[in-house]
Amino acid sequence: MTTTPGRPLTGILWMIATGLCFIAVTAIVKFAAQDLPAAQAAFLRYLTGLVFLLPVARVLLRTRISRADLGLFAGRGFLHGIGVMLWFYAMTQIPIAEVTALNYLSPVYVTLGAALFLGERLALRRILAVVVALLGVLVILRPGFREVETGHLAMLGTAILFAGSFLSAKSLSGRHSASMVVAMLSVTVTICLAPFAFAQWVTPSLTDWGWMFVVAAFATAGHYTMTRAFAAAPVSVTQPITFLQMVWAVLLGWAVFDEPPDAFVVLGAATIIASVSFIAWREAKLRREVTPHHVAMKQ
């Protein structure tokens, strides 16, 4: 039986929708989370987002999970939770465009992590792509020519932690459904963030609760549309579309938050995105080369 042919245009449209959802998350956090501690804002976002698990809660509760995988789920939740907390902090400290640009580093760290911890081969071309991405970071930060703020350091940490979360998910996804992996992330991140949030708790208003629920809704929608994009077209097609998030971040920061465009940030982001797109293209090409034709044609 043949597979359904790829639908690149559909995949691109789903990825554009993904970018709009995630840039909406960024804008709302930038606007509404300034008066809340970063840990508490992140906690409220994940706590309110648990409502989206209700339709599948019964199925998930009946799923048996080994002790080893429970530990891996918990470890992933911790990594992702700290990463989210740092991301919320960075949003209050540095321009949206710089947060968005540095967030593109996660796939680069995933490439390094897969070689170091999962035994994947790191070919010379991929090494060069990683070096190019790191040069893009230097263009953005320009150490010695401008002050590197705590928000920049937070985003560098965020990218590393999100990469660790992704690598954990890659291992778990071989044994559990996507819905289980996503649901356990929501639950474990909420638990991880709770002590940090209560340590500096500020009584949130109804408006704060409302905004964080809207953030959770857009984030959930973004993960859904991203999944649809990956199902419709190869990553090598959809990955370059993420560059639009950088365009929207620059325009949003300029028009709404009085953050003028920075040519060095745009150049550095373009350098990182080019590197990530090359890595995605190479992985897709190698996957096609190592997959026998008769296997590739099976459903």
Tab-separated table of N, CA, C and O in Angstrom, residues 70-153:
chain	number	residue	atom	x	y	z
A	70	LEU	N	8.595	6.602	34.286
A	70	LEU	CA	8.106	7.642	35.193
A	70	LEU	C	9.239	8.574	35.597
A	70	LEU	O	9.071	9.796	35.658
A	71	GLY	N	10.412	7.991	35.856
A	71	GLY	CA	11.574	8.811	36.186
A	71	GLY	C	11.989	9.698	35.031
A	71	GLY	O	12.359	10.861	35.223
A	72	LEU	N	11.908	9.152	33.799
A	72	LEU	CA	12.271	9.936	32.618
A	72	LEU	C	11.264	11.052	32.385
A	72	LEU	O	11.638	12.189	32.043
A	73	PHE	N	9.974	10.755	32.584
A	73	PHE	CA	8.946	11.795	32.473
A	73	PHE	C	9.201	12.909	33.496
A	73	PHE	O	9.086	14.098	33.177
A	74	ALA	N	9.526	12.505	34.727
A	74	ALA	CA	9.776	13.499	35.778
A	74	ALA	C	11.004	14.336	35.455
A	74	ALA	O	11.006	15.564	35.636
A	75	GLY	N	12.056	13.693	34.964
A	75	GLY	CA	13.265	14.433	34.599
A	75	GLY	C	13.017	15.411	33.473
A	75	GLY	O	13.499	16.549	33.495
A	76	ARG	N	12.221	14.963	32.488
A	76	ARG	CA	11.889	15.867	31.390
A	76	ARG	C	11.079	17.061	31.899
A	76	ARG	O	11.304	18.196	31.502
A	77	GLY	N	10.111	16.785	32.803
A	77	GLY	CA	9.303	17.863	33.358
A	77	GLY	C	10.153	18.884	34.098
A	77	GLY	O	9.907	20.094	34.004
A	78	PHE	N	11.168	18.403	34.802
A	78	PHE	CA	12.049	19.319	35.529
A	78	PHE	C	12.844	20.194	34.562
A	78	PHE	O	12.904	21.420	34.726
A	79	LEU	N	13.452	19.570	33.550
A	79	LEU	CA	14.217	20.339	32.563
A	79	LEU	C	13.340	21.378	31.877
A	79	LEU	O	13.716	22.556	31.749
A	80	HIS	N	12.172	20.934	31.428
A	80	HIS	CA	11.289	21.831	30.684
A	80	HIS	C	10.743	22.931	31.597
A	80	HIS	O	10.621	24.092	31.184
A	81	GLY	N	10.420	22.556	32.841
A	81	GLY	CA	9.880	23.538	33.777
A	81	GLY	C	10.860	24.661	34.058
A	81	GLY	O	10.502	25.845	34.042
A	82	ILE	N	12.127	24.308	34.316
A	82	ILE	CA	13.142	25.341	34.561
A	82	ILE	C	13.350	26.173	33.299
A	82	ILE	O	13.518	27.402	33.357
A	83	GLY	N	13.313	25.507	32.131
A	83	GLY	CA	13.463	26.237	30.875
A	83	GLY	C	12.345	27.235	30.653
A	83	GLY	O	12.577	28.374	30.238
A	84	VAL	N	11.104	26.823	30.948
A	84	VAL	CA	9.953	27.727	30.798
A	84	VAL	C	10.076	28.913	31.753
A	84	VAL	O	9.798	30.063	31.387
A	85	MET	N	10.510	28.642	32.971
A	85	MET	CA	10.666	29.707	33.956
A	85	MET	C	11.700	30.731	33.483
A	85	MET	O	11.484	31.948	33.585
A	86	LEU	N	12.807	30.251	32.943
A	86	LEU	CA	13.834	31.157	32.420
A	86	LEU	C	13.307	31.939	31.220
A	86	LEU	O	13.623	33.123	31.044
A	87	TRP	N	12.493	31.272	30.384
A	87	TRP	CA	11.932	31.953	29.216
A	87	TRP	C	11.001	33.078	29.644
A	87	TRP	O	11.056	34.190	29.096
A	88	PHE	N	10.141	32.824	30.633
A	88	PHE	CA	9.245	33.871	31.126
A	88	PHE	C	10.060	35.031	31.694
A	88	PHE	O	9.694	36.208	31.501
A	89	TYR	N	11.144	34.710	32.383
A	89	TYR	CA	11.997	35.780	32.930
A	89	TYR	C	12.621	36.596	31.800
A	89	TYR	O	12.619	37.835	31.846
A	90	ALA	N	13.149	35.909	30.786
A	90	ALA	CA	13.797	36.615	29.680
A	90	ALA	C	12.826	37.555	28.977
A	90	ALA	O	13.201	38.652	28.545
A	91	MET	N	11.558	37.149	28.880
A	91	MET	CA	10.563	37.983	28.209
A	91	MET	C	10.379	39.328	28.910
A	91	MET	O	9.950	40.304	28.280
A	92	THR	N	10.655	39.388	30.208
A	92	THR	CA	10.500	40.653	30.938
A	92	THR	C	11.777	41.491	30.912
A	92	THR	O	11.776	42.622	31.404
A	93	GLN	N	12.862	40.939	30.350
A	93	GLN	CA	14.162	41.599	30.451
A	93	GLN	C	14.734	42.089	29.128
A	93	GLN	O	15.436	43.095	29.093
A	94	ILE	N	14.473	41.378	28.036
A	94	ILE	CA	15.093	41.719	26.753
A	94	ILE	C	14.018	41.768	25.661
A	94	ILE	O	12.918	41.244	25.844
A	95	PRO	N	14.311	42.395	24.523
A	95	PRO	CA	13.314	42.522	23.457
A	95	PRO	C	12.823	41.183	22.920
A	95	PRO	O	13.539	40.170	22.959
A	96	ILE	N	11.597	41.188	22.407
A	96	ILE	CA	10.981	39.984	21.851
A	96	ILE	C	11.853	39.377	20.751
A	96	ILE	O	12.012	38.156	20.676
A	97	ALA	N	12.413	40.205	19.887
A	97	ALA	CA	13.205	39.685	18.769
A	97	ALA	C	14.412	38.902	19.271
A	97	ALA	O	14.782	37.867	18.697
A	98	GLU	N	15.035	39.355	20.361
A	98	GLU	CA	16.206	38.658	20.873
A	98	GLU	C	15.817	37.343	21.547
A	98	GLU	O	16.532	36.341	21.438
A	99	VAL	N	14.699	37.335	22.243
A	99	VAL	CA	14.196	36.085	22.823
A	99	VAL	C	13.927	35.077	21.710
A	99	VAL	O	14.332	33.909	21.794
A	100	THR	N	13.254	35.516	20.658
A	100	THR	CA	12.908	34.627	19.551
A	100	THR	C	14.155	34.102	18.858
A	100	THR	O	14.258	32.906	18.550
A	101	ALA	N	15.120	34.991	18.626
A	101	ALA	CA	16.339	34.591	17.924
A	101	ALA	C	17.112	33.541	18.713
A	101	ALA	O	17.534	32.515	18.158
A	102	LEU	N	17.296	33.770	20.013
A	102	LEU	CA	18.071	32.832	20.821
A	102	LEU	C	17.333	31.519	21.036
A	102	LEU	O	17.956	30.482	21.291
A	103	ASN	N	16.012	31.544	20.923
A	103	ASN	CA	15.240	30.321	21.085
A	103	ASN	C	15.479	29.345	19.939
A	103	ASN	O	15.262	28.136	20.087
A	104	TYR	N	15.950	29.865	18.785
A	104	TYR	CA	16.239	28.995	17.650
A	104	TYR	C	17.438	28.085	17.910
A	104	TYR	O	17.715	27.179	17.116
A	105	LEU	N	18.161	28.315	18.998
A	105	LEU	CA	19.331	27.495	19.290
A	105	LEU	C	18.977	26.077	19.719
A	105	LEU	O	19.816	25.176	19.635
A	106	SER	N	17.769	25.868	20.208
A	106	SER	CA	17.403	24.546	20.745
A	106	SER	C	17.687	23.393	19.771
A	106	SER	O	18.276	22.386	20.170
A	107	PRO	N	17.286	23.489	18.476
A	107	PRO	CA	17.587	22.381	17.567
A	107	PRO	C	19.086	22.128	17.401
A	107	PRO	O	19.496	20.990	17.155
A	108	VAL	N	19.899	23.177	17.540
A	108	VAL	CA	21.346	23.006	17.451
A	108	VAL	C	21.851	22.196	18.635
A	108	VAL	O	22.652	21.261	18.496
A	109	TYR	N	21.364	22.530	19.820
A	109	TYR	CA	21.743	21.774	21.010
A	109	TYR	C	21.215	20.339	20.945
A	109	TYR	O	21.850	19.413	21.466
A	110	VAL	N	20.052	20.147	20.325
A	110	VAL	CA	19.521	18.798	20.151
A	110	VAL	C	20.491	17.966	19.310
A	110	VAL	O	20.757	16.793	19.611
A	111	THR	N	21.028	18.566	18.248
A	111	THR	CA	21.993	17.870	17.400
A	111	THR	C	23.216	17.442	18.195
A	111	THR	O	23.678	16.301	18.084
A	112	LEU	N	23.746	18.350	19.014
A	112	LEU	CA	24.903	18.019	19.845
A	112	LEU	C	24.551	16.962	20.885
A	112	LEU	O	25.315	16.011	21.110
A	113	GLY	N	23.386	17.108	21.510
A	113	GLY	CA	22.973	16.168	22.539
A	113	GLY	C	22.751	14.772	21.991
A	113	GLY	O	23.090	13.765	22.635
A	114	ALA	N	22.185	14.681	20.778
A	114	ALA	CA	21.956	13.377	20.163
A	114	ALA	C	23.268	12.655	19.899
A	114	ALA	O	23.361	11.430	20.022
A	115	ALA	N	24.305	13.421	19.545
A	115	ALA	CA	25.620	12.815	19.317
A	115	ALA	C	26.272	12.399	20.632
A	115	ALA	O	26.879	11.328	20.735
A	116	LEU	N	26.131	13.225	21.678
A	116	LEU	CA	26.800	12.957	22.947
A	116	LEU	C	26.113	11.874	23.766
A	116	LEU	O	26.784	11.044	24.401
A	117	PHE	N	24.769	11.859	23.757
A	117	PHE	CA	24.036	10.991	24.664
A	117	PHE	C	23.272	9.853	23.988
A	117	PHE	O	22.968	8.850	24.629
A	118	LEU	N	22.959	10.009	22.702
A	118	LEU	CA	22.196	8.969	22.016
A	118	LEU	C	23.029	8.214	20.987
A	118	LEU	O	22.520	7.338	20.298
A	119	GLY	N	24.305	8.576	20.870
A	119	GLY	CA	25.197	7.848	19.976
A	119	GLY	C	25.009	8.123	18.510
A	119	GLY	O	25.509	7.368	17.669
A	120	GLU	N	24.296	9.199	18.167
A	120	GLU	CA	24.108	9.505	16.750
A	120	GLU	C	25.394	10.080	16.148
A	120	GLU	O	26.151	10.786	16.820
A	121	ARG	N	25.613	9.770	14.889
A	121	ARG	CA	26.832	10.210	14.213
A	121	ARG	C	26.770	11.714	13.930
A	121	ARG	O	25.762	12.216	13.448
A	122	LEU	N	27.853	12.400	14.236
A	122	LEU	CA	27.928	13.841	13.994
A	122	LEU	C	28.916	14.075	12.861
A	122	LEU	O	30.129	14.156	13.067
A	123	ALA	N	28.375	14.163	11.638
A	123	ALA	CA	29.216	14.332	10.458
A	123	ALA	C	29.798	15.740	10.410
A	123	ALA	O	29.336	16.658	11.087
A	124	LEU	N	30.833	15.876	9.577
A	124	LEU	CA	31.535	17.153	9.483
A	124	LEU	C	30.598	18.286	9.086
A	124	LEU	O	30.681	19.396	9.629
A	125	ARG	N	29.678	18.026	8.152
A	125	ARG	CA	28.764	19.079	7.708
A	125	ARG	C	27.882	19.565	8.858
A	125	ARG	O	27.596	20.754	8.983
A	126	ARG	N	27.436	18.628	9.691
A	126	ARG	CA	26.607	19.021	10.830
A	126	ARG	C	27.429	19.783	11.861
A	126	ARG	O	26.932	20.712	12.499
A	127	ILE	N	28.677	19.393	12.030
A	127	ILE	CA	29.557	20.139	12.947
A	127	ILE	C	29.727	21.569	12.468
A	127	ILE	O	29.647	22.529	13.250
A	128	LEU	N	29.950	21.732	11.170
A	128	LEU	CA	30.102	23.079	10.608
A	128	LEU	C	28.812	23.886	10.773
A	128	LEU	O	28.856	25.090	11.051
A	129	ALA	N	27.656	23.223	10.615
A	129	ALA	CA	26.379	23.917	10.791
A	129	ALA	C	26.220	24.390	12.231
A	129	ALA	O	25.733	25.495	12.484
A	130	VAL	N	26.650	23.569	13.181
A	130	VAL	CA	26.595	23.963	14.586
A	130	VAL	C	27.507	25.160	14.840
A	130	VAL	O	27.131	26.113	15.545
A	131	VAL	N	28.697	25.137	14.271
A	131	VAL	CA	29.643	26.257	14.444
A	131	VAL	C	29.039	27.532	13.872
A	131	VAL	O	29.140	28.613	14.480
A	132	VAL	N	28.401	27.443	12.714
A	132	VAL	CA	27.759	28.610	12.099
A	132	VAL	C	26.670	29.164	13.018
A	132	VAL	O	26.542	30.385	13.200
A	133	ALA	N	25.894	28.273	13.614
A	133	ALA	CA	24.835	28.719	14.525
A	133	ALA	C	25.420	29.451	15.730
A	133	ALA	O	24.893	30.486	16.167
A	134	LEU	N	26.507	28.933	16.267
A	134	LEU	CA	27.134	29.587	17.422
A	134	LEU	C	27.717	30.945	17.037
A	134	LEU	O	27.720	31.880	17.849
A	135	LEU	N	28.189	31.065	15.800
A	135	LEU	CA	28.632	32.375	15.315
A	135	LEU	C	27.453	33.339	15.260
A	135	LEU	O	27.597	34.536	15.549
A	136	GLY	N	26.284	32.817	14.889
A	136	GLY	CA	25.075	33.647	14.888
A	136	GLY	C	24.756	34.171	16.273
A	136	GLY	O	24.322	35.322	16.436
A	137	VAL	N	24.989	33.348	17.302
A	137	VAL	CA	24.775	33.792	18.683
A	137	VAL	C	25.712	34.944	19.025
A	137	VAL	O	25.317	35.934	19.652
A	138	LEU	N	26.967	34.823	18.606
A	138	LEU	CA	27.939	35.901	18.874
A	138	LEU	C	27.526	37.195	18.184
A	138	LEU	O	27.719	38.290	18.729
A	139	VAL	N	26.950	37.077	16.989
A	139	VAL	CA	26.478	38.278	16.283
A	139	VAL	C	25.359	38.947	17.073
A	139	VAL	O	25.295	40.184	17.187
A	140	ILE	N	24.460	38.148	17.640
A	140	ILE	CA	23.349	38.701	18.416
A	140	ILE	C	23.835	39.345	19.712
A	140	ILE	O	23.471	40.476	20.039
A	141	LEU	N	24.677	38.613	20.449
A	141	LEU	CA	25.086	39.095	21.773
A	141	LEU	C	26.177	40.164	21.704
A	141	LEU	O	26.228	41.059	22.541
A	142	ARG	N	27.093	40.021	20.732
A	142	ARG	CA	28.202	40.965	20.558
A	142	ARG	C	28.905	41.249	21.888
A	142	ARG	O	29.009	42.414	22.315
A	143	PRO	N	29.391	40.207	22.579
A	143	PRO	CA	30.080	40.438	23.863
A	143	PRO	C	31.304	41.316	23.675
A	143	PRO	O	32.071	41.157	22.739
A	144	GLY	N	31.465	42.260	24.575
A	144	GLY	CA	32.554	43.219	24.469
A	144	GLY	C	32.149	44.497	23.768
A	144	GLY	O	32.796	45.529	23.919
A	145	PHE	N	31.064	44.432	22.985
A	145	PHE	CA	30.563	45.607	22.277
A	145	PHE	C	29.239	46.100	22.856
A	145	PHE	O	28.817	47.206	22.565
A	146	ARG	N	28.599	45.273	23.641
A	146	ARG	CA	27.360	45.646	24.309
A	146	ARG	C	27.256	44.826	25.587
A	146	ARG	O	27.938	43.812	25.745
A	147	GLU	N	26.392	45.247	26.473
A	147	GLU	CA	26.218	44.520	27.724
A	147	GLU	C	25.359	43.272	27.485
A	147	GLU	O	24.292	43.343	26.899
A	148	VAL	N	25.885	42.132	27.937
A	148	VAL	CA	25.112	40.888	27.891
A	148	VAL	C	24.279	40.828	29.168
A	148	VAL	O	24.804	40.719	30.264
A	149	GLU	N	22.963	40.913	29.011
A	149	GLU	CA	22.069	41.019	30.167
A	149	GLU	C	21.672	39.645	30.697
A	149	GLU	O	21.879	38.617	30.045
A	150	THR	N	21.080	39.657	31.888
A	150	THR	CA	20.640	38.392	32.489
A	150	THR	C	19.574	37.705	31.631
A	150	THR	O	19.492	36.474	31.620
A	151	GLY	N	18.798	38.490	30.904
A	151	GLY	CA	17.803	37.902	30.014
A	151	GLY	C	18.441	37.084	28.901
A	151	GLY	O	17.914	36.035	28.500
A	152	HIS	N	19.581	37.554	28.383
A	152	HIS	CA	20.298	36.792	27.352
A	152	HIS	C	20.805	35.473	27.925
A	152	HIS	O	20.679	34.417	27.292
A	153	LEU	N	21.387	35.534	29.129
A	153	LEU	CA	21.890	34.312	29.761
A	153	LEU	C	20.745	33.345	30.037
A	153	LEU	O	20.896	32.118	29.879
